[in-house]
Amino acid sequence: MYVSGILNGETTSPSHRAAMPALYAVTVDDSTTTGVLLDVSTGTYHRRGTLSGHAVSYELRWYAHRTRKNLYVLEMDLNSAETTDVSINLSTNVLQKSPDISFATLPAPLANVGLQCGETLIPETTDGPTHKVCMAYDVLPASLPVSPGSSALRFVMSVYTSLDSSTTAKGGDYIMAGAMDALTATRKLSRDELYAEHVQGWQELQASGVEVRGRGDVAAAVNASVYAIL
């Protein structure tokens, strides 16, 4: 995972973006993927699948929130036609290390929340500063019980960096506080409310699309390029 503006090393060509652990790059063990979709109208990636040997289906959705720009969100919809609970096991990158940022795990002030903070190893310029980064996130369990019927889950990650604040403080406490504040602010919103904010942000952005009269193929290519840049 990468965050805009956070690089490790000098900004030569090509510059080196600082890699962060992709903690929400989750897969469902013993399952078959039945479909994937990138919805460019909402900036949301979907993956659907079924659990092997069970009447259980799932959909995973990821999005980087359009207006709350410190947030990355994973949603899960689980549906079971079984008569008893079934456990699904998840494979994640929870133990993944960054080659560019010296992350350390810190105690979080909330239950079931993970907190990692660190600093890029090499400044972008000879006399420039390194960047501080904190990730506060809802911890993904290794397994989930799926009851008969349907259930909807949400996991939110907040990433806050020294580029997000104009403060000149040398310590990392304000960055940690920023990450935690952005995460806890989402607790006041339901899953649907948080996603609706995100979708509205994309709708407002795309209201000013590019039209190429008589060349729908060119218009599609131009607007798809704008999406990729954003």
PDB file of C-alpha atoms in Angstrom:
ATOM      1  CA  MET A   1       0.000   0.000   0.000  1.00  0.00           C
ATOM      2  CA  TYR A   2       1.185   3.516  -0.769  1.00  0.00           C
ATOM      3  CA  VAL A   3       0.274   6.972   0.477  1.00  0.00           C
ATOM      4  CA  SER A   4       0.537  10.015  -1.764  1.00  0.00           C
ATOM      5  CA  GLY A   5       3.653  12.084  -1.103  1.00  0.00           C
ATOM      6  CA  ILE A   6       5.405   9.568   1.159  1.00  0.00           C
ATOM      7  CA  LEU A   7       8.637   8.496  -0.487  1.00  0.00           C
ATOM      8  CA  ASN A   8      11.764   6.808   0.828  1.00  0.00           C
ATOM      9  CA  GLY A   9      14.966   8.105  -0.716  1.00  0.00           C
ATOM     10  CA  GLU A  10      15.783  10.960  -3.052  1.00  0.00           C
ATOM     11  CA  THR A  11      13.220  11.978  -5.648  1.00  0.00           C
ATOM     12  CA  THR A  12      15.299  10.894  -8.604  1.00  0.00           C
ATOM     13  CA  SER A  13      13.721   9.316 -11.659  1.00  0.00           C
ATOM     14  CA  PRO A  14      11.922   7.130 -10.919  1.00  0.00           C
ATOM     15  CA  SER A  15      11.102   8.195  -7.379  1.00  0.00           C
ATOM     16  CA  HIS A  16      10.623   5.447  -4.810  1.00  0.00           C
ATOM     17  CA  ARG A  17       7.279   5.393  -3.058  1.00  0.00           C
ATOM     18  CA  ALA A  18       7.446   4.098   0.507  1.00  0.00           C
ATOM     19  CA  ALA A  19       5.717   0.725   0.714  1.00  0.00           C
ATOM     20  CA  MET A  20       3.413   0.120   3.679  1.00  0.00           C
ATOM     21  CA  PRO A  21       1.881  -3.158   4.870  1.00  0.00           C
ATOM     22  CA  ALA A  22      -1.350  -3.812   2.951  1.00  0.00           C
ATOM     23  CA  LEU A  23      -3.165  -4.977   6.068  1.00  0.00           C
ATOM     24  CA  TYR A  24      -6.552  -5.251   4.364  1.00  0.00           C
ATOM     25  CA  ALA A  25      -5.343  -7.318   1.393  1.00  0.00           C
ATOM     26  CA  VAL A  26      -7.503 -10.161   2.668  1.00  0.00           C
ATOM     27  CA  THR A  27      -8.471 -13.428   0.989  1.00  0.00           C
ATOM     28  CA  VAL A  28     -10.961 -16.064   2.131  1.00  0.00           C
ATOM     29  CA  ASP A  29      -9.321 -19.466   2.533  1.00  0.00           C
ATOM     30  CA  ASP A  30     -10.816 -22.528   0.814  1.00  0.00           C
ATOM     31  CA  SER A  31     -13.038 -20.439  -1.413  1.00  0.00           C
ATOM     32  CA  THR A  32     -13.650 -19.875  -5.110  1.00  0.00           C
ATOM     33  CA  THR A  33     -13.747 -16.382  -6.581  1.00  0.00           C
ATOM     34  CA  THR A  34     -16.876 -15.966  -8.688  1.00  0.00           C
ATOM     35  CA  GLY A  35     -16.436 -12.382  -9.829  1.00  0.00           C
ATOM     36  CA  VAL A  36     -14.416  -9.177  -9.522  1.00  0.00           C
ATOM     37  CA  LEU A  37     -15.375  -5.619 -10.411  1.00  0.00           C
ATOM     38  CA  LEU A  38     -13.785  -2.178 -10.309  1.00  0.00           C
ATOM     39  CA  ASP A  39     -16.645   0.325 -10.199  1.00  0.00           C
ATOM     40  CA  VAL A  40     -15.112   3.502 -11.575  1.00  0.00           C
ATOM     41  CA  SER A  41     -18.260   5.485 -10.773  1.00  0.00           C
ATOM     42  CA  THR A  42     -17.713   4.957  -7.041  1.00  0.00           C
ATOM     43  CA  GLY A  43     -14.001   4.157  -6.791  1.00  0.00           C
ATOM     44  CA  THR A  44     -14.831   0.776  -5.242  1.00  0.00           C
ATOM     45  CA  TYR A  45     -13.291  -2.649  -5.878  1.00  0.00           C
ATOM     46  CA  HIS A  46     -15.486  -5.739  -5.380  1.00  0.00           C
ATOM     47  CA  ARG A  47     -14.675  -9.439  -5.115  1.00  0.00           C
ATOM     48  CA  ARG A  48     -17.299 -12.176  -4.758  1.00  0.00           C
ATOM     49  CA  GLY A  49     -16.834 -15.823  -3.922  1.00  0.00           C
ATOM     50  CA  THR A  50     -18.218 -18.994  -2.377  1.00  0.00           C
ATOM     51  CA  LEU A  51     -16.862 -21.109   0.447  1.00  0.00           C
ATOM     52  CA  SER A  52     -15.854 -24.604  -0.652  1.00  0.00           C
ATOM     53  CA  GLY A  53     -18.114 -27.347   0.680  1.00  0.00           C
ATOM     54  CA  HIS A  54     -20.626 -24.940   2.206  1.00  0.00           C
ATOM     55  CA  ALA A  55     -23.649 -22.938   1.104  1.00  0.00           C
ATOM     56  CA  VAL A  56     -21.870 -19.716   2.020  1.00  0.00           C
ATOM     57  CA  SER A  57     -21.166 -16.776  -0.278  1.00  0.00           C
ATOM     58  CA  TYR A  58     -19.385 -13.503   0.346  1.00  0.00           C
ATOM     59  CA  GLU A  59     -18.602 -10.140  -1.183  1.00  0.00           C
ATOM     60  CA  LEU A  60     -15.592  -8.037  -0.198  1.00  0.00           C
ATOM     61  CA  ARG A  61     -15.418  -4.340  -1.064  1.00  0.00           C
ATOM     62  CA  TRP A  62     -12.490  -1.943  -0.700  1.00  0.00           C
ATOM     63  CA  TYR A  63     -12.388   1.810  -1.141  1.00  0.00           C
ATOM     64  CA  ALA A  64     -10.126   4.722  -0.260  1.00  0.00           C
ATOM     65  CA  HIS A  65     -12.614   7.271   1.059  1.00  0.00           C
ATOM     66  CA  ARG A  66     -12.981  10.126  -1.380  1.00  0.00           C
ATOM     67  CA  THR A  67     -13.622  12.942   1.133  1.00  0.00           C
ATOM     68  CA  ARG A  68     -12.104  11.548   4.353  1.00  0.00           C
ATOM     69  CA  LYS A  69      -8.739  11.155   2.721  1.00  0.00           C
ATOM     70  CA  ASN A  70      -6.994   9.390   5.592  1.00  0.00           C
ATOM     71  CA  LEU A  71      -9.343   6.412   5.440  1.00  0.00           C
ATOM     72  CA  TYR A  72      -9.197   3.037   3.718  1.00  0.00           C
ATOM     73  CA  VAL A  73     -12.238   0.792   4.169  1.00  0.00           C
ATOM     74  CA  LEU A  74     -12.938  -2.927   3.826  1.00  0.00           C
ATOM     75  CA  GLU A  75     -16.544  -4.126   3.829  1.00  0.00           C
ATOM     76  CA  MET A  76     -17.708  -7.740   4.023  1.00  0.00           C
ATOM     77  CA  ASP A  77     -21.130  -9.148   3.203  1.00  0.00           C
ATOM     78  CA  LEU A  78     -21.574 -12.779   4.278  1.00  0.00           C
ATOM     79  CA  ASN A  79     -24.542 -14.959   3.333  1.00  0.00           C
ATOM     80  CA  SER A  80     -25.148 -18.478   4.592  1.00  0.00           C
ATOM     81  CA  ALA A  81     -27.834 -20.981   3.680  1.00  0.00           C
ATOM     82  CA  GLU A  82     -26.459 -23.439   6.241  1.00  0.00           C
ATOM     83  CA  THR A  83     -28.517 -24.435   9.288  1.00  0.00           C
ATOM     84  CA  THR A  84     -25.631 -23.977  11.733  1.00  0.00           C
ATOM     85  CA  ASP A  85     -22.703 -21.586  12.154  1.00  0.00           C
ATOM     86  CA  VAL A  86     -19.765 -21.962   9.774  1.00  0.00           C
ATOM     87  CA  SER A  87     -16.292 -20.497  10.328  1.00  0.00           C
ATOM     88  CA  ILE A  88     -14.404 -18.867   7.485  1.00  0.00           C
ATOM     89  CA  ASN A  89     -10.662 -18.382   7.734  1.00  0.00           C
ATOM     90  CA  LEU A  90      -8.969 -15.249   6.440  1.00  0.00           C
ATOM     91  CA  SER A  91      -5.449 -14.816   5.102  1.00  0.00           C
ATOM     92  CA  THR A  92      -4.070 -11.305   5.645  1.00  0.00           C
ATOM     93  CA  ASN A  93      -0.819  -9.370   5.534  1.00  0.00           C
ATOM     94  CA  VAL A  94      -0.890  -8.621   9.247  1.00  0.00           C
ATOM     95  CA  LEU A  95       2.748  -9.770   9.620  1.00  0.00           C
ATOM     96  CA  GLN A  96       3.988  -7.993   6.500  1.00  0.00           C
ATOM     97  CA  LYS A  97       6.971  -5.693   7.056  1.00  0.00           C
ATOM     98  CA  SER A  98       7.805  -2.450   5.289  1.00  0.00           C
ATOM     99  CA  PRO A  99      11.223  -2.147   3.626  1.00  0.00           C
ATOM    100  CA  ASP A 100      10.905   1.654   3.675  1.00  0.00           C
ATOM    101  CA  ILE A 101       9.340   2.637   7.015  1.00  0.00           C
ATOM    102  CA  SER A 102      10.529   1.615  10.479  1.00  0.00           C
ATOM    103  CA  PHE A 103       7.114   0.660  11.840  1.00  0.00           C
ATOM    104  CA  ALA A 104       6.698  -0.321  15.489  1.00  0.00           C
ATOM    105  CA  THR A 105       3.538  -1.715  17.050  1.00  0.00           C
ATOM    106  CA  LEU A 106       2.181   0.512  19.830  1.00  0.00           C
ATOM    107  CA  PRO A 107      -0.606  -0.006  22.381  1.00  0.00           C
ATOM    108  CA  ALA A 108      -3.876   1.428  21.081  1.00  0.00           C
ATOM    109  CA  PRO A 109      -6.339   3.216  23.389  1.00  0.00           C
ATOM    110  CA  LEU A 110      -9.301   1.247  21.969  1.00  0.00           C
ATOM    111  CA  ALA A 111     -10.065  -2.461  22.051  1.00  0.00           C
ATOM    112  CA  ASN A 112      -9.666  -4.431  18.808  1.00  0.00           C
ATOM    113  CA  VAL A 113      -7.695  -1.566  17.253  1.00  0.00           C
ATOM    114  CA  GLY A 114      -4.141  -1.927  15.976  1.00  0.00           C
ATOM    115  CA  LEU A 115      -1.653   0.931  15.939  1.00  0.00           C
ATOM    116  CA  GLN A 116       1.635   1.080  14.054  1.00  0.00           C
ATOM    117  CA  CYS A 117       3.859   4.150  13.774  1.00  0.00           C
ATOM    118  CA  GLY A 118       7.209   4.673  12.087  1.00  0.00           C
ATOM    119  CA  GLU A 119       9.398   6.879   9.955  1.00  0.00           C
ATOM    120  CA  THR A 120      10.801   6.648   6.458  1.00  0.00           C
ATOM    121  CA  LEU A 121      14.409   5.483   6.452  1.00  0.00           C
ATOM    122  CA  ILE A 122      15.908   7.948   3.954  1.00  0.00           C
ATOM    123  CA  PRO A 123      14.947  11.609   3.348  1.00  0.00           C
ATOM    124  CA  GLU A 124      13.822  12.722  -0.103  1.00  0.00           C
ATOM    125  CA  THR A 125      16.588  15.332  -0.286  1.00  0.00           C
ATOM    126  CA  THR A 126      20.018  15.465   1.297  1.00  0.00           C
ATOM    127  CA  ASP A 127      19.037  18.096   3.858  1.00  0.00           C
ATOM    128  CA  GLY A 128      15.329  17.263   3.997  1.00  0.00           C
ATOM    129  CA  PRO A 129      13.317  15.566   6.726  1.00  0.00           C
ATOM    130  CA  THR A 130      12.117  12.009   6.858  1.00  0.00           C
ATOM    131  CA  HIS A 131       8.358  11.393   7.052  1.00  0.00           C
ATOM    132  CA  LYS A 132       6.473  10.020  10.035  1.00  0.00           C
ATOM    133  CA  VAL A 133       3.551   7.674   9.423  1.00  0.00           C
ATOM    134  CA  CYS A 134       0.934   6.136  11.733  1.00  0.00           C
ATOM    135  CA  MET A 135      -1.683   3.510  10.887  1.00  0.00           C
ATOM    136  CA  ALA A 136      -4.662   2.979  13.209  1.00  0.00           C
ATOM    137  CA  TYR A 137      -6.983   0.199  12.122  1.00  0.00           C
ATOM    138  CA  ASP A 138      -9.749  -2.188  13.083  1.00  0.00           C
ATOM    139  CA  VAL A 139      -8.038  -5.540  13.582  1.00  0.00           C
ATOM    140  CA  LEU A 140      -9.091  -8.268  11.162  1.00  0.00           C
ATOM    141  CA  PRO A 141      -9.728 -11.584  12.925  1.00  0.00           C
ATOM    142  CA  ALA A 142      -8.075 -14.753  11.612  1.00  0.00           C
ATOM    143  CA  SER A 143     -11.494 -16.403  11.373  1.00  0.00           C
ATOM    144  CA  LEU A 144     -15.114 -15.287  11.381  1.00  0.00           C
ATOM    145  CA  PRO A 145     -18.204 -17.211  12.453  1.00  0.00           C
ATOM    146  CA  VAL A 146     -20.952 -17.043   9.839  1.00  0.00           C
ATOM    147  CA  SER A 147     -24.452 -17.585  11.179  1.00  0.00           C
ATOM    148  CA  PRO A 148     -27.381 -18.657   8.992  1.00  0.00           C
ATOM    149  CA  GLY A 149     -28.697 -15.681   7.065  1.00  0.00           C
ATOM    150  CA  SER A 150     -26.717 -12.559   6.179  1.00  0.00           C
ATOM    151  CA  SER A 151     -24.333 -10.281   8.023  1.00  0.00           C
ATOM    152  CA  ALA A 152     -22.536  -7.061   7.120  1.00  0.00           C
ATOM    153  CA  LEU A 153     -19.133  -6.090   8.520  1.00  0.00           C
ATOM    154  CA  ARG A 154     -16.891  -3.051   8.202  1.00  0.00           C
ATOM    155  CA  PHE A 155     -13.199  -2.551   8.960  1.00  0.00           C
ATOM    156  CA  VAL A 156     -11.598   0.895   8.752  1.00  0.00           C
ATOM    157  CA  MET A 157      -7.948   1.896   8.543  1.00  0.00           C
ATOM    158  CA  SER A 158      -6.699   5.441   9.116  1.00  0.00           C
ATOM    159  CA  VAL A 159      -3.287   6.544   7.821  1.00  0.00           C
ATOM    160  CA  TYR A 160      -1.909   9.857   9.078  1.00  0.00           C
ATOM    161  CA  THR A 161       1.482  11.305   8.162  1.00  0.00           C
ATOM    162  CA  SER A 162       3.693  14.295   8.851  1.00  0.00           C
ATOM    163  CA  LEU A 163       2.399  15.737   5.552  1.00  0.00           C
ATOM    164  CA  ASP A 164      -1.116  15.927   7.029  1.00  0.00           C
ATOM    165  CA  SER A 165      -0.245  18.610   9.561  1.00  0.00           C
ATOM    166  CA  SER A 166       1.463  21.996   9.496  1.00  0.00           C
ATOM    167  CA  THR A 167       2.812  21.523  13.015  1.00  0.00           C
ATOM    168  CA  THR A 168       6.550  21.660  13.524  1.00  0.00           C
ATOM    169  CA  ALA A 169       6.454  19.200  16.427  1.00  0.00           C
ATOM    170  CA  LYS A 170       9.335  16.753  16.276  1.00  0.00           C
ATOM    171  CA  GLY A 171       7.612  13.940  18.114  1.00  0.00           C
ATOM    172  CA  GLY A 172       5.163  11.496  16.589  1.00  0.00           C
ATOM    173  CA  ASP A 173       2.377  11.906  19.139  1.00  0.00           C
ATOM    174  CA  TYR A 174       0.375  14.360  17.026  1.00  0.00           C
ATOM    175  CA  ILE A 175       0.542  11.953  14.080  1.00  0.00           C
ATOM    176  CA  MET A 176      -0.654   9.072  16.237  1.00  0.00           C
ATOM    177  CA  ALA A 177      -3.449  11.272  17.600  1.00  0.00           C
ATOM    178  CA  GLY A 178      -4.437  12.269  14.056  1.00  0.00           C
ATOM    179  CA  ALA A 179      -4.672   8.631  12.975  1.00  0.00           C
ATOM    180  CA  MET A 180      -6.734   7.686  16.023  1.00  0.00           C
ATOM    181  CA  ASP A 181      -9.032  10.724  15.668  1.00  0.00           C
ATOM    182  CA  ALA A 182      -9.755   9.935  12.015  1.00  0.00           C
ATOM    183  CA  LEU A 183     -10.561   6.344  12.925  1.00  0.00           C
ATOM    184  CA  THR A 184     -12.747   7.100  15.946  1.00  0.00           C
ATOM    185  CA  ALA A 185     -14.702   9.718  13.965  1.00  0.00           C
ATOM    186  CA  THR A 186     -16.049   6.912  11.791  1.00  0.00           C
ATOM    187  CA  ARG A 187     -17.632   5.240  14.849  1.00  0.00           C
ATOM    188  CA  LYS A 188     -20.350   7.912  14.709  1.00  0.00           C
ATOM    189  CA  LEU A 189     -21.370   6.777  11.218  1.00  0.00           C
ATOM    190  CA  SER A 190     -22.994   3.565  10.063  1.00  0.00           C
ATOM    191  CA  ARG A 191     -21.415   1.550   7.290  1.00  0.00           C
ATOM    192  CA  ASP A 192     -23.960   2.877   4.799  1.00  0.00           C
ATOM    193  CA  GLU A 193     -23.456   6.490   5.911  1.00  0.00           C
ATOM    194  CA  LEU A 194     -19.680   6.291   5.530  1.00  0.00           C
ATOM    195  CA  TYR A 195     -19.995   4.746   2.078  1.00  0.00           C
ATOM    196  CA  ALA A 196     -22.644   7.289   1.022  1.00  0.00           C
ATOM    197  CA  GLU A 197     -20.195  10.110   1.806  1.00  0.00           C
ATOM    198  CA  HIS A 198     -17.614   8.422  -0.370  1.00  0.00           C
ATOM    199  CA  VAL A 199     -20.023   7.912  -3.280  1.00  0.00           C
ATOM    200  CA  GLN A 200     -21.251  11.506  -3.102  1.00  0.00           C
ATOM    201  CA  GLY A 201     -17.650  12.697  -3.293  1.00  0.00           C
ATOM    202  CA  TRP A 202     -17.122  10.737  -6.510  1.00  0.00           C
ATOM    203  CA  GLN A 203     -20.419  11.982  -7.969  1.00  0.00           C
ATOM    204  CA  GLU A 204     -19.421  15.587  -7.370  1.00  0.00           C
ATOM    205  CA  LEU A 205     -16.021  14.957  -8.900  1.00  0.00           C
ATOM    206  CA  GLN A 206     -17.363  13.229 -12.003  1.00  0.00           C
ATOM    207  CA  ALA A 207     -20.023  15.852 -12.639  1.00  0.00           C
ATOM    208  CA  SER A 208     -17.323  17.743 -14.555  1.00  0.00           C
ATOM    209  CA  GLY A 209     -16.264  14.930 -16.898  1.00  0.00           C
ATOM    210  CA  VAL A 210     -14.657  15.399 -20.312  1.00  0.00           C
ATOM    211  CA  GLU A 211     -16.825  15.116 -23.408  1.00  0.00           C
ATOM    212  CA  VAL A 212     -15.373  14.438 -26.863  1.00  0.00           C
ATOM    213  CA  ARG A 213     -18.236  14.882 -29.307  1.00  0.00           C
ATOM    214  CA  GLY A 214     -18.618  12.123 -31.852  1.00  0.00           C
ATOM    215  CA  ARG A 215     -15.835  10.019 -30.318  1.00  0.00           C
ATOM    216  CA  GLY A 216     -17.187   8.002 -27.438  1.00  0.00           C
ATOM    217  CA  ASP A 217     -14.067   5.815 -27.456  1.00  0.00           C
ATOM    218  CA  VAL A 218     -11.795   8.826 -26.943  1.00  0.00           C
ATOM    219  CA  ALA A 219     -14.072  10.222 -24.220  1.00  0.00           C
ATOM    220  CA  ALA A 220     -13.978   6.875 -22.432  1.00  0.00           C
ATOM    221  CA  ALA A 221     -10.164   6.731 -22.638  1.00  0.00           C
ATOM    222  CA  VAL A 222      -9.767  10.308 -21.382  1.00  0.00           C
ATOM    223  CA  ASN A 223     -12.150   9.875 -18.465  1.00  0.00           C
ATOM    224  CA  ALA A 224     -10.648   6.511 -17.532  1.00  0.00           C
ATOM    225  CA  SER A 225      -7.231   8.191 -17.460  1.00  0.00           C
ATOM    226  CA  VAL A 226      -8.595  10.889 -15.146  1.00  0.00           C
ATOM    227  CA  TYR A 227      -9.897   8.148 -12.833  1.00  0.00           C
ATOM    228  CA  ALA A 228      -6.514   6.406 -12.810  1.00  0.00           C
ATOM    229  CA  ILE A 229      -4.712   9.659 -11.969  1.00  0.00           C
ATOM    230  CA  LEU A 230      -7.123  10.412  -9.126  1.00  0.00           C
TER     231      LEU A 230
END
